[in-house]
PDB file of C-alpha atoms and ligand atoms in Angstrom:
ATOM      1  CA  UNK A  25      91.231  91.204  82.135  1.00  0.00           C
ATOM      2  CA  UNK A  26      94.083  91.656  79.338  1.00  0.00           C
ATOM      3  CA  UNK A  27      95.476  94.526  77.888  1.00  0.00           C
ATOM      4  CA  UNK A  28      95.239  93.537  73.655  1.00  0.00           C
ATOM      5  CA  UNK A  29      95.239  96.974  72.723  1.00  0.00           C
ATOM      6  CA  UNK A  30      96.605 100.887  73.279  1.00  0.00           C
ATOM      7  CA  UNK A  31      97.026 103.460  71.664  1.00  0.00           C
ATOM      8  CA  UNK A  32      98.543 107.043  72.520  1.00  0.00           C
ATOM      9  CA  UNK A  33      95.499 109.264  72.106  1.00  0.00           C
ATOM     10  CA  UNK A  34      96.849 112.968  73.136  1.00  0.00           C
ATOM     11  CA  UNK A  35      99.143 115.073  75.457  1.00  0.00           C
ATOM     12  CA  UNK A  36      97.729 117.781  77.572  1.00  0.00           C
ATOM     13  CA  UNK A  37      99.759 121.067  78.581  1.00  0.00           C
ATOM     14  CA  UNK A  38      97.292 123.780  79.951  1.00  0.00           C
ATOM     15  CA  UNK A  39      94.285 123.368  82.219  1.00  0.00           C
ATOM     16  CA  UNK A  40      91.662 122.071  80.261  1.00  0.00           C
ATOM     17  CA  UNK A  41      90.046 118.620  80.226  1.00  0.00           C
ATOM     18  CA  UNK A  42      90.335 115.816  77.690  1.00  0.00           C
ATOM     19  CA  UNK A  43      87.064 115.311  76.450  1.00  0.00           C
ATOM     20  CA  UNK A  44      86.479 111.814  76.752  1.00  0.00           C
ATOM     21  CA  UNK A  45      83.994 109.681  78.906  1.00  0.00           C
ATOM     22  CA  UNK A  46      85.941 106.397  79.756  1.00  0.00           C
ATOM     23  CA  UNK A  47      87.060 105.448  82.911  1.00  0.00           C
ATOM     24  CA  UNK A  48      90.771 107.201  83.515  1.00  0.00           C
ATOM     25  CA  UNK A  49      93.633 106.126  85.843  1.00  0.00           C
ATOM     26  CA  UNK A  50      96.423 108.161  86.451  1.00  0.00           C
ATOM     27  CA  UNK A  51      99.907 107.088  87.245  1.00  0.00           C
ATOM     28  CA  UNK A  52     101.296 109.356  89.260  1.00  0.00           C
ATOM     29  CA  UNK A  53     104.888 109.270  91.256  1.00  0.00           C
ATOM     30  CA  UNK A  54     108.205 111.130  91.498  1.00  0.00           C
ATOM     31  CA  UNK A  55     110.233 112.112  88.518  1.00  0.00           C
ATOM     32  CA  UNK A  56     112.316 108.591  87.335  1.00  0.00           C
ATOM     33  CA  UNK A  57     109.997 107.103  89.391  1.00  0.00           C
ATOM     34  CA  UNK A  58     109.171 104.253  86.418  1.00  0.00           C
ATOM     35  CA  UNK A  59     105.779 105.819  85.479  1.00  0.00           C
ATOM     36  CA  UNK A  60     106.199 105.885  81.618  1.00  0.00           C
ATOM     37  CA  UNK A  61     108.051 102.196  81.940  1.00  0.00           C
ATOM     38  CA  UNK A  62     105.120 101.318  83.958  1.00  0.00           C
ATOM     39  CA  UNK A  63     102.597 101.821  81.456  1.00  0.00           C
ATOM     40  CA  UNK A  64     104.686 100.048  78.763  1.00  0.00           C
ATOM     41  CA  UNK A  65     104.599  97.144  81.069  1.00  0.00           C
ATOM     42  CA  UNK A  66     100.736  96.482  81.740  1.00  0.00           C
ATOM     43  CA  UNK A  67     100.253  97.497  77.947  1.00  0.00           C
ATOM     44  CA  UNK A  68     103.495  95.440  76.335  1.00  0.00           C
ATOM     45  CA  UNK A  69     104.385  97.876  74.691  1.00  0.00           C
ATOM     46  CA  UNK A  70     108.336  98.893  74.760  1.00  0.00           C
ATOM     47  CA  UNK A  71     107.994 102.707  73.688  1.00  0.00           C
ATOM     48  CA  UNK A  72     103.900 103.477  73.961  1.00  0.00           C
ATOM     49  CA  UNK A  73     105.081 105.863  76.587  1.00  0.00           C
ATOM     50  CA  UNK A  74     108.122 107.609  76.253  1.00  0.00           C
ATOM     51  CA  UNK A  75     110.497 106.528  79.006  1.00  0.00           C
ATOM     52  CA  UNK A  76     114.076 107.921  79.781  1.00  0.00           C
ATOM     53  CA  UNK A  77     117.086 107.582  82.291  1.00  0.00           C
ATOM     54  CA  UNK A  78     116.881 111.573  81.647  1.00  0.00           C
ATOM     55  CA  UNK A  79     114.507 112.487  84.555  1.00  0.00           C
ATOM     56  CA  UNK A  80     111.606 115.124  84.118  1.00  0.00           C
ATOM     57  CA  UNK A  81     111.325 113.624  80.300  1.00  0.00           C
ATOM     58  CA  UNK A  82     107.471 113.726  80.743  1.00  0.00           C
ATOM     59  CA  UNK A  83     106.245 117.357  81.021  1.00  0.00           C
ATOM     60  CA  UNK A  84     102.244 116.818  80.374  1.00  0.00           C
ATOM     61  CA  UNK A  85      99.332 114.351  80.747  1.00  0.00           C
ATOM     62  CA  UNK A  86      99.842 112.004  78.369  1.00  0.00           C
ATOM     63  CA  UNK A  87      96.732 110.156  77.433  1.00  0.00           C
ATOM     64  CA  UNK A  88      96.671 106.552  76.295  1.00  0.00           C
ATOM     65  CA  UNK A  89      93.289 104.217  75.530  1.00  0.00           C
ATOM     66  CA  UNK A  90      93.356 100.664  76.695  1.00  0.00           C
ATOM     67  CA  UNK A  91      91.310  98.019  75.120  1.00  0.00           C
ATOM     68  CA  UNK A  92      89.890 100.381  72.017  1.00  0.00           C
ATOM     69  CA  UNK A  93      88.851 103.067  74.326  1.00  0.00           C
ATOM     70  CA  UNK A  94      87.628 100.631  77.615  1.00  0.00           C
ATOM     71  CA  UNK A  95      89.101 103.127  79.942  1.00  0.00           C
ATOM     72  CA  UNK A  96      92.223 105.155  79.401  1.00  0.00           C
ATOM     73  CA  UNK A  97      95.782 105.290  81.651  1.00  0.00           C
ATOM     74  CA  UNK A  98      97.084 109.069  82.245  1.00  0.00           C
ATOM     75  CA  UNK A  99     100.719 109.330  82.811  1.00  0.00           C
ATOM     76  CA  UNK A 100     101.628 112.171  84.817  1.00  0.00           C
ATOM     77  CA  UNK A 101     104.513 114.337  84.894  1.00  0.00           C
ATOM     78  CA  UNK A 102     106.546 113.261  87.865  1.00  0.00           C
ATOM     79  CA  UNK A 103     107.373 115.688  91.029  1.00  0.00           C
ATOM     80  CA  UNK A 104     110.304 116.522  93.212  1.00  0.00           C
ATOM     81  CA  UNK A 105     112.790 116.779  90.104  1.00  0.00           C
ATOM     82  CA  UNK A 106     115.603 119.490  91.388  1.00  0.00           C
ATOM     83  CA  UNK A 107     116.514 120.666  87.758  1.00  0.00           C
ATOM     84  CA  UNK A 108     113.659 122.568  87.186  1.00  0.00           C
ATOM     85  CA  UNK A 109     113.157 126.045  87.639  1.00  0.00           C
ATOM     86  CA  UNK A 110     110.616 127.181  90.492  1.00  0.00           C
ATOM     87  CA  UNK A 111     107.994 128.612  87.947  1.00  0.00           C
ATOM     88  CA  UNK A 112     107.997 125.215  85.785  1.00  0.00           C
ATOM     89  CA  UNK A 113     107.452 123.047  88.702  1.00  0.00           C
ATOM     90  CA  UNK A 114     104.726 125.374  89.617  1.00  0.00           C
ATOM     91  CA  UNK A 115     103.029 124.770  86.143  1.00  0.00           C
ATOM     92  CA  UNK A 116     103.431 121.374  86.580  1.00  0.00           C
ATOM     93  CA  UNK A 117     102.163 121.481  89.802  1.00  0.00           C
ATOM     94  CA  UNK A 118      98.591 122.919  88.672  1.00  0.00           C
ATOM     95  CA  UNK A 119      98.151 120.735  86.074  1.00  0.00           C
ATOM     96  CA  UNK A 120      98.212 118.069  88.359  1.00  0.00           C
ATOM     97  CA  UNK A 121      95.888 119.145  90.714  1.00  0.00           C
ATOM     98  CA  UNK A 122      94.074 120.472  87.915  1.00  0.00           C
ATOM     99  CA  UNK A 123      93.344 117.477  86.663  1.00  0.00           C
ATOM    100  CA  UNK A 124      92.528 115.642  89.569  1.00  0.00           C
ATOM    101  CA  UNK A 125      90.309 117.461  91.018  1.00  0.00           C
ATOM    102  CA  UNK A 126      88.746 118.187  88.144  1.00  0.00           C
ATOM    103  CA  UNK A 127      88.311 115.130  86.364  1.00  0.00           C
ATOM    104  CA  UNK A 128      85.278 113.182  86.378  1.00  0.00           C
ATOM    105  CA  UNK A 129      85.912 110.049  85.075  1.00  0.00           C
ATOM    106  CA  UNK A 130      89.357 109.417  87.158  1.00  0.00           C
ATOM    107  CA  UNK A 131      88.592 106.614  89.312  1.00  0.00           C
ATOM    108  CA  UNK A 132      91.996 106.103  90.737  1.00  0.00           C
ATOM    109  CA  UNK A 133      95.470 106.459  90.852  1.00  0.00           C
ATOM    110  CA  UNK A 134      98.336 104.313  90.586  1.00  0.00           C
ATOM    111  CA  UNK A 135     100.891 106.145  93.357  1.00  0.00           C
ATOM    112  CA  UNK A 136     104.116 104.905  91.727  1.00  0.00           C
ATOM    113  CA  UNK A 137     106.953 104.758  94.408  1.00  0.00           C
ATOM    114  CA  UNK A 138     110.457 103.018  93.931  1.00  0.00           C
ATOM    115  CA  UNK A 139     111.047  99.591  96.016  1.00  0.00           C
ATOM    116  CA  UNK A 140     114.584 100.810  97.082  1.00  0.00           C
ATOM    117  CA  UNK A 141     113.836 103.849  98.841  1.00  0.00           C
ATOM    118  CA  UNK A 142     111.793 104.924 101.368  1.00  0.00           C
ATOM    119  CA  UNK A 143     108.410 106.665 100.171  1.00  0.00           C
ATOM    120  CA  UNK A 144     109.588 110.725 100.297  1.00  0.00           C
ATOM    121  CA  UNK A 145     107.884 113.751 101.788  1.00  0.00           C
ATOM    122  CA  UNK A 146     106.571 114.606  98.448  1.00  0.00           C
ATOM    123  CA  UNK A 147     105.317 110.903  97.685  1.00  0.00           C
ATOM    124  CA  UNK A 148     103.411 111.557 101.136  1.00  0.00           C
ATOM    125  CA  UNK A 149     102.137 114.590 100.338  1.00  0.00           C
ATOM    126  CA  UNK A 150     100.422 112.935  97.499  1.00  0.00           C
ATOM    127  CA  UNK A 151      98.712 110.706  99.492  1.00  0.00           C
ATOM    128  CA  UNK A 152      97.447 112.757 101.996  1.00  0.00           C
ATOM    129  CA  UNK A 153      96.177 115.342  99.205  1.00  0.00           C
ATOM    130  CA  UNK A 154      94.591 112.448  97.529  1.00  0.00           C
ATOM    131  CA  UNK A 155      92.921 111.329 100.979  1.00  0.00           C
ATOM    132  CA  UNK A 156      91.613 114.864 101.521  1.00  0.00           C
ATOM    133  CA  UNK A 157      89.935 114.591  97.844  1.00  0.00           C
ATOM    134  CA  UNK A 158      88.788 111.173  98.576  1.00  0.00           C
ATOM    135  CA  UNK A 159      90.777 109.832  95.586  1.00  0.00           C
ATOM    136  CA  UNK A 160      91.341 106.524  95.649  1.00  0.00           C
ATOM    137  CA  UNK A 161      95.031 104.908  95.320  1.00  0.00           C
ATOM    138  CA  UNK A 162      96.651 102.349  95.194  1.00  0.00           C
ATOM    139  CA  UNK A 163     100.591 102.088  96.086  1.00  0.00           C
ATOM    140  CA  UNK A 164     102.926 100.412  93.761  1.00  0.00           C
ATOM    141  CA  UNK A 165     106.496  99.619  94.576  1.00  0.00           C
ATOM    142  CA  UNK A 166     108.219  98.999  91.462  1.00  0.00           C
ATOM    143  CA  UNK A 167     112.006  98.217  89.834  1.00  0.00           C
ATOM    144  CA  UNK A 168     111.421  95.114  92.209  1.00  0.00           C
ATOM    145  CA  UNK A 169     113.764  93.730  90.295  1.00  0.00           C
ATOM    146  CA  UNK A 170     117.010  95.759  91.937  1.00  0.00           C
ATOM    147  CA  UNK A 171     116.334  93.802  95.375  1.00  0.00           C
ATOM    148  CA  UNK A 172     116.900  90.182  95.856  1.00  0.00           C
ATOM    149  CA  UNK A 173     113.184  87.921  97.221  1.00  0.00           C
ATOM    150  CA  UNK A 174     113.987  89.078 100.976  1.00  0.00           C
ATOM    151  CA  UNK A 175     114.568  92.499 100.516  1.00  0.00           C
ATOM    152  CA  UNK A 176     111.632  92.723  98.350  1.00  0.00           C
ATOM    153  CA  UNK A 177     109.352  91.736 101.495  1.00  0.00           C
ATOM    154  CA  UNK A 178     111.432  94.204 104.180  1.00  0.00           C
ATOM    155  CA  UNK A 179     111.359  97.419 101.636  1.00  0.00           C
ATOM    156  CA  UNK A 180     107.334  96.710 100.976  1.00  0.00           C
ATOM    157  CA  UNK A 181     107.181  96.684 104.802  1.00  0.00           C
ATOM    158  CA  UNK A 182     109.015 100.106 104.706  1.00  0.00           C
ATOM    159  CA  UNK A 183     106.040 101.549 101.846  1.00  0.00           C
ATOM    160  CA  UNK A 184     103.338 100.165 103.520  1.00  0.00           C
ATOM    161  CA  UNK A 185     104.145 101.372 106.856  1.00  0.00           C
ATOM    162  CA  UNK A 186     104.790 104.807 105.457  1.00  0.00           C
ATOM    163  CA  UNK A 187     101.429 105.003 103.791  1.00  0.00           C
ATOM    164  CA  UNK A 188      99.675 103.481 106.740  1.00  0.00           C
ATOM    165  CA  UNK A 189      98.915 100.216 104.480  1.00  0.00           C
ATOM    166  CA  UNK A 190      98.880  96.527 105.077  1.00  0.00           C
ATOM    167  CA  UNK A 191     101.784  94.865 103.172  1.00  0.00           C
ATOM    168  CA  UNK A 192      99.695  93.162 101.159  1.00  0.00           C
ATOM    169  CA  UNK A 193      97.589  96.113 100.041  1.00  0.00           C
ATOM    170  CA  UNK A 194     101.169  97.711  98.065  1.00  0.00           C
ATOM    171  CA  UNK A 195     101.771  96.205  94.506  1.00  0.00           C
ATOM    172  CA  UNK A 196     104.849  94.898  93.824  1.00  0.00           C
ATOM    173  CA  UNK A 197     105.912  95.363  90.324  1.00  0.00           C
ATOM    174  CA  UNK A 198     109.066  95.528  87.656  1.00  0.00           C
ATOM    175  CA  UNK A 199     108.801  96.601  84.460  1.00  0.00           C
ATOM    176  CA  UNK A 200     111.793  95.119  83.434  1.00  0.00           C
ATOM    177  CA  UNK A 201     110.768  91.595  84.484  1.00  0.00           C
ATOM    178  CA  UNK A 202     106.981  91.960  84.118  1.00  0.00           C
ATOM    179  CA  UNK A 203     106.795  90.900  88.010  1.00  0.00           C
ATOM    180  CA  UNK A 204     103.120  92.207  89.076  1.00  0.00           C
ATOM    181  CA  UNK A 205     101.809  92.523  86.180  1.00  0.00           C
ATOM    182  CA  UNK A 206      98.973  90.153  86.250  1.00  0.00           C
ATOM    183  CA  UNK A 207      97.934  91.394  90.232  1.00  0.00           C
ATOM    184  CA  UNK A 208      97.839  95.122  88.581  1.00  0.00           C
ATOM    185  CA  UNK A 209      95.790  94.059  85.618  1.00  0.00           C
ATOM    186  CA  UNK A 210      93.360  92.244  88.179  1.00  0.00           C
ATOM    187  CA  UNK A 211      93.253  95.316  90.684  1.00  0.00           C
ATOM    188  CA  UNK A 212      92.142  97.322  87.496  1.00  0.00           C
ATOM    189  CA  UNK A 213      89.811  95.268  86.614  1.00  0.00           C
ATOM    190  CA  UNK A 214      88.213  94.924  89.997  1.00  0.00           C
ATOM    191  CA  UNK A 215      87.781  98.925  90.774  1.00  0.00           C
ATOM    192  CA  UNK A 216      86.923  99.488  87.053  1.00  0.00           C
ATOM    193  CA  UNK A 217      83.504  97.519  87.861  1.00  0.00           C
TER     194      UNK A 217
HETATM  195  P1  GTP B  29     109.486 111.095  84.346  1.00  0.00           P
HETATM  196  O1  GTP B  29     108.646 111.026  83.119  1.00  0.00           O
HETATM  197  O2  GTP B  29     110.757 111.834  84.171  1.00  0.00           O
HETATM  198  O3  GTP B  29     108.733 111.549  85.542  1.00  0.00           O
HETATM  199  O4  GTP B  29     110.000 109.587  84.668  1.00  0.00           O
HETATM  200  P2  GTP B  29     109.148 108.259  84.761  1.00  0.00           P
HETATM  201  O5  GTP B  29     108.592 108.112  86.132  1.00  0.00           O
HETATM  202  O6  GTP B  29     108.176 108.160  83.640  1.00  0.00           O
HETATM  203  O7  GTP B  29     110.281 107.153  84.634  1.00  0.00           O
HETATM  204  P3  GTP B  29     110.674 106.267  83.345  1.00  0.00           P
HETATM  205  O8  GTP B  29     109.620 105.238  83.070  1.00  0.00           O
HETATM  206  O9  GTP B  29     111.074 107.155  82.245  1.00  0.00           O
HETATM  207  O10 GTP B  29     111.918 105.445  83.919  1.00  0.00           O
HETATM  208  C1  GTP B  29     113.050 106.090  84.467  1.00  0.00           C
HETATM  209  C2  GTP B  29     114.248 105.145  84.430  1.00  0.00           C
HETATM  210  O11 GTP B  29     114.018 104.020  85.288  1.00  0.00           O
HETATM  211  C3  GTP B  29     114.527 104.564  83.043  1.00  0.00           C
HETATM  212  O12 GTP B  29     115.927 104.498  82.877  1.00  0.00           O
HETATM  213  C4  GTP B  29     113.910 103.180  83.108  1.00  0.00           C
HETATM  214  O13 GTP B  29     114.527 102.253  82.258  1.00  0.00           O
HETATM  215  C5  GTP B  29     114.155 102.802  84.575  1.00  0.00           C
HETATM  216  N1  GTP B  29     113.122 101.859  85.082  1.00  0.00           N
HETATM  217  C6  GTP B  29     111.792 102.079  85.122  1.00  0.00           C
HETATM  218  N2  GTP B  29     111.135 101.021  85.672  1.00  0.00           N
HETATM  219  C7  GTP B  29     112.086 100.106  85.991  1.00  0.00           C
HETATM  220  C8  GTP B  29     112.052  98.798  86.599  1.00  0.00           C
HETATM  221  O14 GTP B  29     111.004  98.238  86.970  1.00  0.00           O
HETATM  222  N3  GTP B  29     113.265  98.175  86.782  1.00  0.00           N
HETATM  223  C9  GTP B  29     114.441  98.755  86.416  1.00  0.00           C
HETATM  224  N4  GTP B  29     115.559  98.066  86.659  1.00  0.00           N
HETATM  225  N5  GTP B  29     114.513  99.969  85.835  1.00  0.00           N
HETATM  226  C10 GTP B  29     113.364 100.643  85.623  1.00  0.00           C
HETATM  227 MG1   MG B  30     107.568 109.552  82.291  1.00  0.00          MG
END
């Protein structure tokens, strides 16, 4: 599978669902995680999604179809940013779990966690709410590219361990290199069957 096409479609703010009937995957992760780079990656596109060293710079669901409307990638707003006020990261906190529990065509979610660091109580939290929902994830380490070939392999031992994972089942990725790209394109083509 290739990505030869993608378009921003719309951006969600309230509880309601996008109306669509394509196959969705979310990219989910902390704030400055590398979500919005992420997606700019698998879809070559520098500035599809709106990326920023300013963290917290997305603030809805962000909607973008793949391939002329094959399936469509949701980017998140990211979690555990400290700037925000209590009621804001409440809102943002619905939403979220608004949308997936609620959405019927999600299929999975791309748990976006950063290579250097080891996964946080809130990046756990994730994955034990989407185990309790039976949502399917899969991990991604990314910015692979700010650890040298060794420390690549000891930090994915760190993630995998922390989500209770085989090394081999976490995704390494950069966006700034491109590193992962084709394995992520192939794991979305295989649970998009
Ligand atoms: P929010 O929307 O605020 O939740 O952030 P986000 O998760 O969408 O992160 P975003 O893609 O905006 O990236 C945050 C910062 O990390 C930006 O300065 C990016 O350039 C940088 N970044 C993202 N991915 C990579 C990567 O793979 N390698 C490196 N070196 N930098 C990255
Ligand atoms: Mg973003």
């Amino acid at each position: 599978m290739n990505i030869t096409a993608a378009e921003f479609v719309t951006s969600i703010t309230t509880k309601k669902l996008f109306p669509g009937e394509a196959p969705e995957i979310a990219v989910a992760g902390r704030s400055n995680v590398g979500k919005s780079s992420f997606i700019n990656m698998l879809t070559n596109r520098k500035k599809l999604a709106r990326s920023s060293s300013e963290p917290g710079r997305t603030r809805m669901l962000n909607y973008f179809s793949i391939n002329n409307g094959a399936f469509f990638l949701v980017d998140l707003p990211g979690y555990g940013f400290a700037r925000v006020g209590e009621k804001e990261r409440d809102s943002w906190k619905g939403l979220i779990e608004y949308y997936l529990q609620k959405s019927a065509n999600l299929r999975f979610v791309f748990l976006i966690v950063d290579i250097r660091h080891e996964p946080s109580e809130s990046d756990l939290q994730l994955a034990e709410y989407f185990a309790y929902y039976d949502i399917p994830y899969v991990v991604v380490a990314t910015k692979a590219d700010k650890l040298s070939k060794v420390n690549q392999k000891k930090s994915l031992m760190v993630v995998a361990s922390s989500f209770h994972r085989a090394p081999e089942e976490i995704l390494l990725a950069s966006s700034l290199s491109g590193q992962g790209r084709e394995s992520i394109l192939q794991t979305i083509s295989d649970r998009l069957q």
